[in-house]
Amino acid sequence: MNSYTVATLLKETKLQEVHIKGWVRTFRANRFVALNDGSTLQNIQCVVDFEKTDEALLKRITTGAAVAITGDLVESQGKGQNVEITVTKIEILGDSDPETYPIQPKKHSFEFLRENAHLRTRTNTFSAVMRLRSALSFAVHKYFNDNGFYYMHTPIITGSDAEGAGEMFRVSTLDQKNPPLTEDGAIDHSKNFFGKDTNLTVSGQLEAETYAMSLGKVYTFGPTFRAENSNTSRHLAEFWMIEPEVAFMDLAGNMDLAEDFMKSVISYVLEHNKEDLEFLDQRLLDEEKVKPQAERSDLSLIEKLKFVTENNFKRVSYTEAIDILRNSKPNKKKKFNYIIEEWGADLQSEHERFLVEKHFKCPVILFDYPANIKAFYMRLNEDGKTVRAMDILFPGIGEIVGGSQREERLEVLKEKMAVLDIPEEELWWYLDLRKYGTAVHSGFGLGFERLVMFATGMTNIRDVIPYPRTPQNAEF
Ligand code: 4AD
């Protein structure tokens, strides 16, 4: 007798005795068990003969219970499935309490499910989202592997806080109530575990650059941490970032790589995760129906994904973007929260979304930003005021990728660090790359959860990571 998952069983054509384990989604009419094991969105229908089954056992077949079923795979008499199981034996592996089990067979709000995140993948929406998350993560590794990149594990604990990508979380083993102090009363980090002040990393980029300058093409894909107090639907304090870094590649090459990569991972799920995408597509259509006409999206989820894979991303310089924004209706009518007045303004998410969703109506790559709103390591352009930075903006998401060509000239980099008060001692190894065989190189960072949001149509980043870490929240 063969053991199956629901996914393999539903594809089985040989009618035979089978064995399967899973969780009861529903039990109707003392007869029909809808069984799910996470391998697919679909349940397998298992038909119990209640006349031949002990009553005490029947009572224990409740929503949420874990069961092992043996039976005959037969063609289904009912609608909605090709095959079903005529149960010959049902064993309760783990009882559930129908009074208190939170995941009832009805619609739950996402807020409620966030509070029950340990059980929310027993719903169709979250199991579909997390299967897609897994597939996207595989597609990321596949893309880089197929294209000659090496996977590099950059450190999670870092001794430098120079990147400046965000506020950091301190890592310390010092007694918090009574820390050792230096003569001038400051905390004495020489007594700390690493002999210095350390933090959780905000990005693996600087270390990835060191490997790009020896292995050529590398990428990292790991957790990153930012202690900003931004309680928005697009920010997490702990998120996963993908950061490729490539030697001898300039900004144009970086844009080509990022576009090709984004298209490739989205194509992968379009091809391999049809069932889950179709379910999420329908979920969004149902949601759209109750919205006012003006707020409805023109494209369905799958159409949006195809739109990205089939069209070129629009490449626009920061300067052009500022002109467009300055002359835009919401700017003139003061509808933006931040009015764009002059060149040099930092773009807010409302501006990014205007460019993508209203003006260009396609993914946009903005490049050549003013130097003073971007990080110290970005390559200064000949104009002396812009840097070779690029951000990719996606509909519904805003900024999804941030990257740049790196400053490879030692003197220019040193000057920039001096202006920003970044001590050379702290980044001596980063400067060494510019001393020994320096070369043009570039890379970017993709926020993985923002990609999962885009691919699933989920609108809150807390719903695309198993256990979100946000201000005032580290449950589970
Ligand atoms: O633009 P960021 O800060 O770039 C870097 O960290 C560079 N070191 C990347 C590089 O060039 N290697 O972050 C990159 C991306 C953003 O575009 C966004 O998608 C995501 O990371 N991101 C966040 N995602 C979730 N929560 C947050 N708090 C995020 N901050 C950035």
PDB file of N, CA, C and O in Angstrom, residues 36 212 243 288 304 426 429:
ATOM      1  N   ASN A  36      -6.527  17.948   4.553  1.00  0.00           N
ATOM      2  CA  ASN A  36      -5.462  18.752   3.936  1.00  0.00           C
ATOM      3  C   ASN A  36      -4.142  18.452   4.630  1.00  0.00           C
ATOM      4  O   ASN A  36      -4.111  18.281   5.846  1.00  0.00           O
ATOM      5  N   ALA A 212      33.127  39.661  -4.268  1.00  0.00           N
ATOM      6  CA  ALA A 212      32.986  39.950  -5.703  1.00  0.00           C
ATOM      7  C   ALA A 212      34.354  40.265  -6.284  1.00  0.00           C
ATOM      8  O   ALA A 212      34.663  39.909  -7.421  1.00  0.00           O
ATOM      9  N   GLU A 243      21.268  40.070  -2.119  1.00  0.00           N
ATOM     10  CA  GLU A 243      22.212  41.086  -2.575  1.00  0.00           C
ATOM     11  C   GLU A 243      23.294  40.489  -3.485  1.00  0.00           C
ATOM     12  O   GLU A 243      24.261  39.913  -3.003  1.00  0.00           O
ATOM     13  N   GLU A 288     -11.785  42.969  -4.594  1.00  0.00           N
ATOM     14  CA  GLU A 288     -11.966  44.145  -5.443  1.00  0.00           C
ATOM     15  C   GLU A 288     -13.452  44.470  -5.640  1.00  0.00           C
ATOM     16  O   GLU A 288     -13.828  45.629  -5.733  1.00  0.00           O
ATOM     17  N   LYS A 304      -0.893  41.129 -13.598  1.00  0.00           N
ATOM     18  CA  LYS A 304       0.172  42.028 -13.117  1.00  0.00           C
ATOM     19  C   LYS A 304       1.536  41.348 -13.199  1.00  0.00           C
ATOM     20  O   LYS A 304       2.521  41.952 -13.596  1.00  0.00           O
ATOM     21  N   GLU A 426      37.680  51.889  10.827  1.00  0.00           N
ATOM     22  CA  GLU A 426      36.573  50.948  10.927  1.00  0.00           C
ATOM     23  C   GLU A 426      36.380  50.143   9.640  1.00  0.00           C
ATOM     24  O   GLU A 426      35.944  48.998   9.666  1.00  0.00           O
ATOM     25  N   TRP A 429      39.417  47.370   5.759  1.00  0.00           N
ATOM     26  CA  TRP A 429      39.363  46.255   4.808  1.00  0.00           C
ATOM     27  C   TRP A 429      38.589  46.633   3.553  1.00  0.00           C
ATOM     28  O   TRP A 429      38.914  46.195   2.452  1.00  0.00           O
TER      29      TRP A 429
END
